[in-house]
Short mmCIF file of C-alpha atoms and ligand atoms in Angstrom, two decimals:
data_model
loop_
_atom_site.label_atom_id
_atom_site.label_comp_id
_atom_site.label_asym_id
_atom_site.label_seq_id
_atom_site.Cartn_x
_atom_site.Cartn_y
_atom_site.Cartn_z
CA UNK A 6 -31.96 -135.28 -9.35
CA UNK A 7 -28.91 -134.91 -11.59
CA UNK A 8 -28.97 -132.37 -14.39
CA UNK A 9 -27.87 -132.19 -17.97
CA UNK A 10 -24.17 -131.24 -18.05
CA UNK A 11 -22.52 -129.08 -20.67
CA UNK A 12 -18.75 -129.16 -21.14
CA UNK A 13 -16.95 -126.55 -23.24
CA UNK A 14 -13.37 -127.63 -22.54
CA UNK A 15 -12.82 -128.80 -26.09
CA UNK A 16 -13.95 -125.54 -27.66
CA UNK A 17 -11.36 -123.46 -25.87
CA UNK A 18 -8.59 -123.98 -28.45
CA UNK A 19 -10.91 -122.31 -30.93
CA UNK A 20 -12.69 -119.59 -28.96
CA UNK A 21 -11.40 -118.18 -25.72
CA UNK A 22 -13.50 -117.80 -22.61
CA UNK A 23 -13.61 -114.04 -23.12
CA UNK A 24 -15.40 -114.50 -26.46
CA UNK A 25 -17.94 -116.83 -24.85
CA UNK A 26 -18.46 -114.62 -21.79
CA UNK A 27 -18.60 -111.60 -24.10
CA UNK A 28 -22.20 -112.66 -24.81
CA UNK A 29 -23.15 -112.53 -21.15
CA UNK A 30 -24.88 -109.14 -20.97
CA UNK A 31 -26.54 -109.55 -24.32
CA UNK A 32 -27.89 -113.00 -23.42
CA UNK A 33 -29.21 -111.78 -20.08
CA UNK A 34 -31.09 -109.09 -22.01
CA UNK A 35 -32.44 -111.68 -24.45
CA UNK A 36 -33.67 -113.96 -21.66
CA UNK A 37 -35.39 -110.95 -20.11
CA UNK A 38 -37.03 -110.02 -23.39
CA UNK A 39 -38.25 -113.62 -23.79
CA UNK A 40 -39.75 -113.44 -20.30
CA UNK A 41 -41.15 -109.93 -20.75
CA UNK A 42 -42.32 -110.76 -24.27
CA UNK A 43 -40.69 -107.72 -25.81
CA UNK A 44 -38.49 -109.33 -28.49
CA UNK A 45 -38.97 -110.51 -32.08
CA UNK A 46 -41.92 -112.86 -32.56
CA UNK A 47 -43.28 -112.13 -29.09
CA UNK A 48 -46.72 -113.51 -29.96
CA UNK A 49 -45.18 -117.01 -30.21
CA UNK A 50 -43.69 -117.37 -26.74
CA UNK A 51 -46.15 -119.78 -25.17
CA UNK A 52 -43.48 -122.55 -25.17
CA UNK A 53 -41.32 -120.44 -22.79
CA UNK A 54 -43.58 -121.05 -19.80
CA UNK A 55 -45.38 -124.17 -21.05
CA UNK A 56 -43.80 -126.80 -18.74
CA UNK A 57 -44.81 -124.92 -15.59
CA UNK A 58 -48.17 -123.80 -16.89
CA UNK A 59 -49.66 -126.98 -18.33
CA UNK A 60 -52.65 -127.83 -16.14
CA UNK A 61 -53.53 -131.06 -14.36
CA UNK A 62 -56.87 -131.03 -16.23
CA UNK A 63 -55.10 -130.91 -19.57
CA UNK A 64 -52.71 -133.72 -18.63
CA UNK A 65 -55.62 -135.86 -17.45
CA UNK A 66 -57.59 -135.23 -20.65
CA UNK A 67 -54.59 -136.31 -22.73
CA UNK A 68 -54.06 -139.43 -20.60
CA UNK A 69 -57.73 -140.38 -20.83
CA UNK A 70 -57.75 -140.08 -24.62
CA UNK A 71 -54.50 -142.05 -24.82
CA UNK A 72 -56.02 -144.82 -22.67
CA UNK A 73 -59.06 -145.02 -24.96
CA UNK A 74 -56.82 -145.47 -28.01
CA UNK A 75 -54.69 -148.02 -26.13
CA UNK A 76 -57.78 -150.08 -25.35
CA UNK A 77 -58.93 -150.38 -28.97
CA UNK A 78 -55.82 -150.11 -31.13
CA UNK A 79 -52.83 -152.27 -32.04
CA UNK A 80 -51.43 -149.41 -34.07
CA UNK A 81 -51.52 -145.65 -33.50
CA UNK A 82 -51.04 -143.63 -36.69
CA UNK A 83 -49.93 -140.05 -36.11
CA UNK A 84 -50.48 -137.82 -39.14
CA UNK A 85 -48.47 -134.60 -39.36
CA UNK A 86 -45.32 -132.97 -40.69
CA UNK A 87 -42.54 -130.73 -39.36
CA UNK A 88 -43.39 -129.47 -35.90
CA UNK A 89 -46.59 -131.51 -36.00
CA UNK A 90 -44.56 -134.72 -36.34
CA UNK A 91 -40.93 -134.54 -35.25
CA UNK A 92 -41.36 -133.97 -31.51
CA UNK A 93 -43.54 -137.03 -30.99
CA UNK A 94 -41.39 -139.14 -33.32
CA UNK A 95 -38.21 -138.04 -31.53
CA UNK A 96 -39.47 -138.83 -28.04
CA UNK A 97 -41.13 -142.13 -28.98
CA UNK A 98 -38.00 -143.37 -30.81
CA UNK A 99 -35.72 -142.27 -27.98
CA UNK A 100 -37.74 -144.10 -25.34
CA UNK A 101 -38.85 -147.22 -27.20
CA UNK A 102 -37.12 -150.56 -27.20
CA UNK A 103 -35.16 -150.69 -30.47
CA UNK A 104 -37.12 -153.72 -31.73
CA UNK A 105 -40.47 -153.14 -30.08
CA UNK A 106 -42.34 -153.48 -33.38
CA UNK A 107 -41.45 -157.19 -33.41
CA UNK A 108 -42.85 -158.04 -29.98
CA UNK A 109 -45.77 -160.43 -29.89
CA UNK A 110 -47.32 -159.32 -26.63
CA UNK A 111 -47.36 -155.55 -26.75
CA UNK A 112 -48.70 -153.44 -23.96
CA UNK A 113 -49.10 -150.34 -26.09
CA UNK A 114 -50.02 -149.64 -29.70
CA UNK A 115 -47.15 -149.53 -32.17
CA UNK A 116 -46.60 -145.94 -33.34
CA UNK A 117 -46.59 -145.35 -37.08
CA UNK A 118 -46.50 -142.00 -38.83
CA UNK A 119 -48.00 -140.56 -42.00
CA UNK A 120 -48.32 -137.16 -43.62
CA UNK A 121 -44.60 -136.46 -43.22
CA UNK A 122 -43.94 -137.19 -46.91
CA UNK A 123 -45.79 -137.50 -50.22
CA UNK A 124 -44.47 -140.93 -51.15
CA UNK A 125 -47.09 -143.03 -52.89
CA UNK A 126 -45.28 -146.25 -51.94
CA UNK A 127 -45.08 -145.24 -48.27
CA UNK A 128 -48.81 -144.52 -48.09
CA UNK A 129 -49.78 -147.59 -50.10
CA UNK A 130 -47.68 -149.85 -47.88
CA UNK A 131 -49.06 -148.21 -44.73
CA UNK A 132 -52.64 -148.85 -45.87
CA UNK A 133 -51.82 -152.47 -46.62
CA UNK A 134 -50.43 -152.92 -43.08
CA UNK A 135 -53.51 -151.27 -41.62
CA UNK A 136 -55.79 -153.69 -43.54
CA UNK A 137 -55.01 -156.32 -40.90
CA UNK A 138 -55.02 -154.36 -37.64
CA UNK A 139 -57.18 -152.35 -35.33
CA UNK A 140 -55.87 -148.80 -35.29
CA UNK A 141 -56.44 -145.22 -34.18
CA UNK A 142 -55.50 -142.01 -35.98
CA UNK A 143 -54.22 -138.78 -34.47
CA UNK A 144 -54.22 -136.08 -37.14
CA UNK A 145 -52.21 -132.98 -36.30
CA UNK A 146 -52.01 -129.70 -38.18
CA UNK A 147 -51.86 -126.26 -36.62
CA UNK A 148 -52.81 -124.45 -39.81
CA UNK A 149 -55.13 -127.29 -40.75
CA UNK A 150 -54.25 -126.75 -44.40
CA UNK A 151 -50.85 -128.45 -44.91
CA UNK A 152 -50.86 -130.60 -48.06
CA UNK A 153 -48.85 -133.63 -46.89
CA UNK A 154 -50.94 -134.48 -43.80
CA UNK A 155 -54.19 -133.50 -45.56
CA UNK A 156 -53.51 -135.97 -48.39
CA UNK A 157 -52.49 -138.74 -45.98
CA UNK A 158 -55.49 -138.11 -43.74
CA UNK A 159 -57.91 -138.23 -46.67
CA UNK A 160 -56.64 -141.75 -47.47
CA UNK A 161 -56.59 -142.88 -43.84
CA UNK A 162 -60.01 -141.49 -43.01
CA UNK A 163 -61.51 -143.34 -45.95
CA UNK A 164 -59.68 -146.55 -45.01
CA UNK A 165 -60.79 -146.24 -41.39
CA UNK A 166 -64.43 -145.63 -42.33
CA UNK A 167 -64.39 -148.55 -44.79
CA UNK A 168 -62.82 -150.88 -42.26
CA UNK A 169 -64.71 -149.97 -39.10
CA UNK A 170 -67.80 -148.12 -40.34
CA UNK A 171 -68.36 -144.36 -40.13
CA UNK A 172 -69.59 -144.36 -36.53
CA UNK A 173 -66.71 -146.41 -35.11
CA UNK A 174 -64.20 -144.45 -37.23
CA UNK A 175 -65.28 -141.27 -35.42
CA UNK A 176 -64.17 -142.78 -32.12
CA UNK A 177 -60.84 -143.80 -33.58
CA UNK A 178 -59.88 -140.36 -34.92
CA UNK A 179 -58.53 -137.50 -32.81
CA UNK A 180 -57.70 -134.12 -34.35
CA UNK A 181 -55.17 -131.67 -32.89
CA UNK A 182 -55.45 -128.27 -34.50
CA UNK A 183 -56.25 -124.59 -34.11
CA UNK A 184 -59.20 -123.70 -31.88
CA UNK A 185 -61.18 -122.12 -34.72
CA UNK A 186 -59.23 -121.80 -38.01
CA UNK A 187 -58.36 -124.18 -40.85
CA UNK A 188 -59.89 -127.01 -42.84
CA UNK A 189 -59.03 -129.64 -40.20
CA UNK A 190 -60.93 -127.71 -37.52
CA UNK A 191 -63.94 -127.49 -39.84
CA UNK A 192 -63.79 -131.22 -40.63
CA UNK A 193 -63.29 -132.25 -36.99
CA UNK A 194 -66.29 -130.20 -35.88
CA UNK A 195 -68.48 -131.52 -38.71
CA UNK A 196 -67.51 -135.16 -38.16
CA UNK A 197 -67.60 -134.90 -34.37
CA UNK A 198 -64.01 -136.01 -33.67
CA UNK A 199 -62.44 -135.58 -30.27
CA UNK A 200 -60.13 -132.56 -30.59
CA UNK A 201 -57.24 -130.94 -28.76
CA UNK A 202 -56.21 -127.35 -29.34
CA UNK A 203 -52.73 -126.14 -30.30
CA UNK A 204 -52.29 -122.85 -28.43
CA UNK A 205 -52.12 -119.77 -30.68
CA UNK A 206 -48.87 -118.68 -29.09
CA UNK A 207 -46.92 -121.93 -29.66
CA UNK A 208 -45.36 -122.46 -33.10
CA UNK A 209 -45.11 -125.94 -34.64
CA UNK A 210 -41.47 -126.72 -33.84
CA UNK A 211 -41.87 -125.56 -30.22
CA UNK A 212 -45.06 -127.60 -29.69
CA UNK A 213 -43.87 -130.99 -28.44
CA UNK A 214 -45.01 -130.22 -24.88
CA UNK A 215 -48.57 -129.45 -26.06
CA UNK A 216 -51.05 -132.19 -27.09
CA UNK A 217 -49.17 -132.25 -30.44
CA UNK A 218 -46.39 -134.26 -28.82
CA UNK A 219 -47.95 -135.34 -25.55
CA UNK A 220 -50.89 -137.31 -26.97
CA UNK A 221 -48.92 -139.58 -29.36
CA UNK A 222 -46.25 -140.02 -26.67
CA UNK A 223 -48.88 -141.02 -24.08
CA UNK A 224 -50.53 -143.40 -26.58
CA UNK A 225 -47.12 -145.03 -27.08
CA UNK A 226 -47.12 -145.75 -23.35
CA UNK A 227 -44.67 -143.17 -22.02
CA UNK A 228 -45.01 -141.08 -18.91
CA UNK A 229 -45.83 -137.55 -20.02
CA UNK A 230 -45.79 -136.32 -16.42
CA UNK A 231 -42.09 -137.20 -16.13
CA UNK A 232 -41.41 -135.55 -19.48
CA UNK A 233 -43.11 -132.35 -18.32
CA UNK A 234 -41.34 -132.53 -14.97
CA UNK A 235 -37.91 -132.68 -16.68
CA UNK A 236 -38.85 -129.71 -18.85
CA UNK A 237 -40.16 -127.82 -15.82
CA UNK A 238 -36.91 -128.31 -13.91
CA UNK A 239 -34.97 -127.14 -16.95
CA UNK A 240 -37.27 -124.10 -17.24
CA UNK A 241 -36.14 -123.12 -13.70
CA UNK A 242 -32.51 -123.85 -14.58
CA UNK A 243 -32.69 -121.49 -17.58
CA UNK A 244 -34.52 -118.62 -15.90
CA UNK A 245 -33.33 -115.07 -15.29
CA UNK A 246 -32.75 -115.90 -11.60
CA UNK A 247 -29.92 -118.27 -12.51
CA UNK A 248 -26.48 -116.71 -13.08
CA UNK A 249 -25.28 -116.81 -16.70
CA UNK A 250 -22.47 -119.26 -15.86
CA UNK A 251 -24.97 -121.78 -14.44
CA UNK A 252 -27.63 -121.44 -17.12
CA UNK A 253 -26.98 -124.25 -19.63
CA UNK A 254 -29.11 -122.70 -22.40
CA UNK A 255 -27.26 -119.39 -22.05
CA UNK A 256 -23.87 -121.11 -22.16
CA UNK A 257 -24.77 -123.25 -25.17
CA UNK A 258 -26.17 -120.24 -27.06
CA UNK A 259 -23.04 -118.25 -26.24
CA UNK A 260 -20.50 -120.85 -27.31
CA UNK A 261 -22.23 -121.84 -30.56
CA UNK A 262 -22.52 -118.17 -31.55
CA UNK A 263 -18.90 -117.52 -30.58
CA UNK A 264 -17.87 -120.42 -32.85
CA UNK A 265 -20.13 -119.13 -35.63
CA UNK A 266 -18.35 -115.80 -35.51
CA UNK A 267 -14.99 -117.54 -36.03
CA UNK A 268 -16.24 -119.00 -39.33
CA UNK A 269 -17.73 -122.27 -38.13
CA UNK A 270 -20.91 -122.37 -40.21
CA UNK A 271 -22.12 -125.93 -39.62
CA UNK A 272 -23.07 -127.50 -36.30
CA UNK A 273 -23.29 -131.29 -36.30
CA UNK A 274 -25.36 -132.80 -33.51
CA UNK A 275 -23.74 -136.16 -32.85
CA UNK A 276 -25.15 -139.13 -30.96
CA UNK A 277 -23.75 -142.55 -30.15
CA UNK A 278 -27.14 -144.22 -29.72
CA UNK A 279 -29.44 -144.95 -32.69
CA UNK A 280 -32.45 -144.20 -30.49
CA UNK A 281 -31.45 -140.53 -30.69
CA UNK A 282 -31.58 -140.35 -34.49
CA UNK A 283 -34.98 -138.66 -34.54
CA UNK A 284 -34.12 -136.44 -31.62
CA UNK A 285 -31.46 -135.02 -33.93
CA UNK A 286 -34.09 -134.62 -36.66
CA UNK A 287 -36.26 -132.65 -34.21
CA UNK A 288 -33.25 -130.50 -33.26
CA UNK A 289 -32.41 -129.90 -36.94
CA UNK A 290 -35.90 -128.55 -37.59
CA UNK A 291 -35.86 -126.44 -34.43
CA UNK A 292 -32.58 -124.75 -35.25
CA UNK A 293 -32.86 -124.76 -39.06
CA UNK A 294 -36.27 -123.08 -39.18
CA UNK A 295 -35.54 -120.75 -36.29
CA UNK A 296 -32.12 -119.43 -37.33
CA UNK A 297 -31.78 -119.91 -41.07
CA UNK A 298 -33.06 -116.62 -42.44
CA UNK A 299 -31.82 -113.29 -43.83
CA UNK A 300 -28.65 -115.04 -45.04
CA UNK A 301 -27.70 -115.97 -41.47
CA UNK A 302 -27.56 -118.96 -39.18
CA UNK A 303 -25.57 -122.09 -38.47
CA UNK A 304 -26.50 -124.99 -40.74
CA UNK A 305 -27.76 -127.74 -38.41
CA UNK A 306 -26.56 -131.19 -39.46
CA UNK A 307 -26.77 -134.53 -37.70
CA UNK A 308 -24.63 -137.64 -37.43
CA UNK A 309 -25.26 -141.04 -35.86
CA UNK A 310 -21.93 -142.37 -34.60
CA UNK A 311 -20.27 -144.74 -34.78
CA UNK A 312 -22.18 -145.65 -37.99
CA UNK A 313 -21.52 -142.33 -39.70
CA UNK A 314 -17.85 -142.38 -38.76
CA UNK A 315 -17.64 -144.90 -41.57
CA UNK A 316 -19.30 -142.52 -44.01
CA UNK A 317 -19.04 -138.89 -42.85
CA UNK A 318 -15.97 -139.36 -40.66
CA UNK A 319 -13.50 -138.59 -43.44
CA UNK A 320 -15.10 -135.21 -44.23
CA UNK A 321 -15.41 -134.25 -40.61
CA UNK A 322 -11.76 -135.09 -39.98
CA UNK A 323 -10.25 -133.48 -43.07
CA UNK A 324 -12.83 -131.58 -45.15
CA UNK A 325 -13.55 -127.82 -45.06
CA UNK A 326 -12.91 -126.45 -41.59
CA UNK A 327 -16.35 -124.90 -41.21
CA UNK A 328 -17.70 -127.45 -38.75
CA UNK A 329 -18.13 -127.91 -35.07
CA UNK A 330 -19.73 -130.79 -33.24
CA UNK A 331 -22.14 -130.96 -30.34
CA UNK A 332 -22.07 -134.44 -28.86
CA UNK A 333 -25.21 -135.58 -27.08
CA UNK A 334 -23.92 -138.24 -24.71
CA UNK A 335 -25.74 -140.65 -22.40
CA UNK A 336 -23.84 -141.44 -19.21
CA UNK A 337 -25.38 -144.85 -18.47
CA UNK A 338 -27.29 -147.06 -20.93
CA UNK A 339 -30.44 -148.88 -19.85
CA UNK A 340 -28.98 -152.37 -20.15
CA UNK A 341 -25.67 -154.08 -19.37
CA UNK A 342 -23.93 -156.33 -21.87
CA UNK A 343 -20.32 -157.55 -21.77
CA UNK A 344 -18.22 -158.89 -24.61
CA UNK A 345 -17.71 -162.66 -24.28
CA UNK A 346 -14.34 -164.45 -24.29
CA UNK A 347 -13.77 -166.78 -27.22
CA UNK A 348 -11.22 -169.57 -26.80
CA UNK A 349 -10.11 -169.47 -30.45
CA UNK A 350 -9.96 -165.64 -30.58
CA UNK A 351 -9.95 -165.79 -34.38
CA UNK A 352 -11.30 -162.24 -34.55
CA UNK A 353 -8.60 -161.00 -32.08
CA UNK A 354 -11.23 -159.42 -29.88
CA UNK A 355 -10.29 -161.18 -26.64
CA UNK A 356 -8.58 -158.02 -25.43
CA UNK A 357 -12.10 -156.69 -24.98
CA UNK A 358 -13.50 -159.81 -23.28
CA UNK A 359 -15.36 -159.05 -20.07
CA UNK A 360 -15.69 -155.35 -20.87
CA UNK A 361 -19.00 -153.63 -21.48
CA UNK A 362 -20.13 -152.63 -24.96
CA UNK A 363 -20.75 -149.17 -23.50
CA UNK A 364 -17.10 -148.88 -22.48
CA UNK A 365 -16.11 -149.50 -26.10
CA UNK A 366 -18.75 -147.00 -27.26
CA UNK A 367 -17.50 -144.38 -24.78
CA UNK A 368 -13.89 -144.87 -25.89
CA UNK A 369 -15.03 -144.50 -29.50
CA UNK A 370 -16.73 -141.27 -28.41
CA UNK A 371 -13.69 -139.92 -26.60
CA UNK A 372 -11.27 -141.06 -29.30
CA UNK A 373 -13.41 -139.40 -31.97
CA UNK A 374 -13.74 -136.15 -30.04
CA UNK A 375 -9.95 -136.01 -29.58
CA UNK A 376 -9.31 -136.78 -33.28
CA UNK A 377 -11.84 -134.23 -34.51
CA UNK A 378 -10.58 -131.53 -32.16
CA UNK A 379 -7.03 -132.22 -33.40
CA UNK A 380 -8.41 -131.98 -36.94
CA UNK A 381 -9.87 -128.50 -36.29
CA UNK A 382 -13.42 -129.40 -35.25
CA UNK A 383 -14.36 -127.87 -31.87
CA UNK A 384 -16.52 -129.96 -29.58
CA UNK A 385 -19.35 -129.05 -27.24
CA UNK A 386 -20.24 -131.97 -24.97
CA UNK A 387 -23.72 -132.35 -23.52
CA UNK A 388 -24.38 -135.27 -21.20
CA UNK A 389 -27.57 -136.62 -19.67
CA UNK A 390 -27.42 -139.28 -16.94
CA UNK A 391 -29.76 -141.65 -18.80
CA UNK A 392 -32.31 -141.82 -21.56
CA UNK A 393 -35.72 -141.52 -19.93
CA UNK A 394 -38.75 -139.24 -20.04
CA UNK A 395 -37.35 -136.86 -17.42
CA UNK A 396 -34.07 -136.19 -19.21
CA UNK A 397 -35.69 -135.98 -22.64
CA UNK A 398 -37.95 -133.33 -21.08
CA UNK A 399 -34.86 -131.47 -19.85
CA UNK A 400 -33.25 -131.65 -23.28
CA UNK A 401 -36.37 -130.38 -25.06
CA UNK A 402 -36.65 -127.24 -22.97
CA UNK A 403 -32.89 -126.68 -22.94
CA UNK A 404 -32.64 -126.77 -26.74
CA UNK A 405 -35.78 -124.64 -27.21
CA UNK A 406 -34.53 -121.93 -24.86
CA UNK A 407 -31.02 -121.90 -26.34
CA UNK A 408 -32.53 -121.73 -29.83
CA UNK A 409 -34.66 -118.69 -29.00
CA UNK A 410 -31.65 -116.94 -27.41
CA UNK A 411 -29.48 -117.80 -30.43
CA UNK A 412 -32.12 -116.39 -32.79
CA UNK A 413 -32.11 -113.15 -30.83
CA UNK A 414 -28.29 -113.02 -30.96
CA UNK A 415 -28.56 -113.32 -34.75
CA UNK A 416 -31.24 -110.62 -34.72
CA UNK A 417 -33.79 -112.78 -36.53
CA UNK A 418 -37.30 -113.82 -35.54
CA UNK A 419 -36.76 -117.38 -34.26
CA UNK A 420 -40.48 -118.15 -34.34
CA UNK A 421 -41.43 -117.66 -38.00
CA UNK A 422 -40.53 -119.64 -41.13
CA UNK A 423 -41.31 -117.44 -44.16
CA UNK A 424 -38.92 -119.41 -46.39
CA UNK A 425 -41.01 -122.58 -46.13
CA UNK A 426 -43.71 -121.00 -48.32
CA UNK A 427 -41.56 -120.83 -51.47
CA UNK A 428 -41.77 -124.53 -52.39
CA UNK A 429 -45.47 -124.60 -51.60
CA UNK A 430 -46.22 -121.76 -54.03
CA UNK A 431 -44.43 -123.58 -56.85
CA UNK A 432 -46.03 -126.92 -55.98
CA UNK A 433 -49.52 -125.40 -55.92
CA UNK A 434 -48.94 -123.61 -59.25
CA UNK A 435 -47.58 -126.81 -60.84
CA UNK A 436 -50.57 -128.77 -59.52
CA UNK A 437 -53.02 -126.16 -60.81
CA UNK A 438 -54.43 -125.18 -57.40
CA UNK A 439 -56.64 -122.11 -57.65
O1 PA5 B 26 -42.49 -125.34 -37.18
C1 PA5 B 26 -43.41 -125.14 -37.94
O2 PA5 B 26 -44.25 -124.23 -37.75
C2 PA5 B 26 -43.63 -126.01 -39.17
O3 PA5 B 26 -42.65 -126.96 -39.30
C3 PA5 B 26 -44.97 -126.70 -39.08
O4 PA5 B 26 -45.03 -127.44 -37.91
C4 PA5 B 26 -45.22 -127.61 -40.28
O5 PA5 B 26 -45.10 -126.90 -41.47
C5 PA5 B 26 -46.61 -128.22 -40.20
O6 PA5 B 26 -47.57 -127.23 -40.14
P1 PA5 B 26 -49.05 -127.51 -39.68
O7 PA5 B 26 -49.05 -128.00 -38.29
O8 PA5 B 26 -49.75 -126.21 -39.83
O9 PA5 B 26 -49.62 -128.56 -40.61
#
């Protein structure tokens, strides 16, 4: 099986190899302290060994619940925010056909999401859609007290009970939450919902390989065993037994921190496939919440190219030189499509006739990388052979491991998010919560 490849060639005009390899000893120590659980936030390290430790029983239980939902539902509504939303959304969007919502004969329920915003219009329009369909709800909250999903779930629970009756609604609702704490746990126990537990030692943004991500992904019809297998192989590839030079997470953590120390303050994760848009959103949360504290950390931004080359391209090429890019590239798309010849050639595109769309996309990618590097934007290139469950699994573990190492390099706790509380305090005060 091929592996994710990381190429640093186009960073070397900006940081020399010595600066990157200067992190070697420190990173080896950080990987050891992750494994020995001696570093910052060591009570939240469950994700580190999760791919290899998830049990067959747990996988089967998730698959069985997913099959039950698939049998009764046209739509699966996943309710959650932040780490209780983005992992599932990222994987489902990456693996789904771009227009699957329009298919008449679907094999799997369409995945919709709620509780990731407080928009009245969004929730109203969601309820109107649900009026006409059979659906299931997966409500996810580790704390069990987060306002956005709690508000959305209150509406959805009522809608579900009104539509299907209280007894049937119980069979359509699955709760994923803490084993004993929080309002959602209390409600799930009282109502008798099927529940899955979010392990105590796995924080929200590192939880995609727990039922938080695995159940919605399985309901959407994707192979969670392959996802776990990709993550498991990457876990081996990023372990202490692997030399620094061959450990992709170590290399990525080293180069992004070397660039940070030269004054590059913003990392833009770039994709050339719209299916990866939400993968970038997942990555932004992972890195933003893990690193951005105590006045430190790279600002994680995202761009969908080539679309955003026509909006953000100008700034990236010529704006403040505080940026670097990490391109997430897919070697081979799922489908083949060539550009047709046109006898009139009014659009002057015949020079591309017979060539694949992906060749044009790849030349846009290479041309952009060269232009941005010339313009002072270093480029880290990460390539996966194709977009499937296995390689998404690799990417998830790779980015999680590199994020934890990067947090340790910055000397912050990469597993807490104290800053998120500030807006909540104001919101609760403004709403008159006691
Ligand atoms: O990464 C995190 O811990 C957060 O983004 C949480 O996932 C998010 O705030 C949702 O929290 P909860 O699952 O408790 O509702």
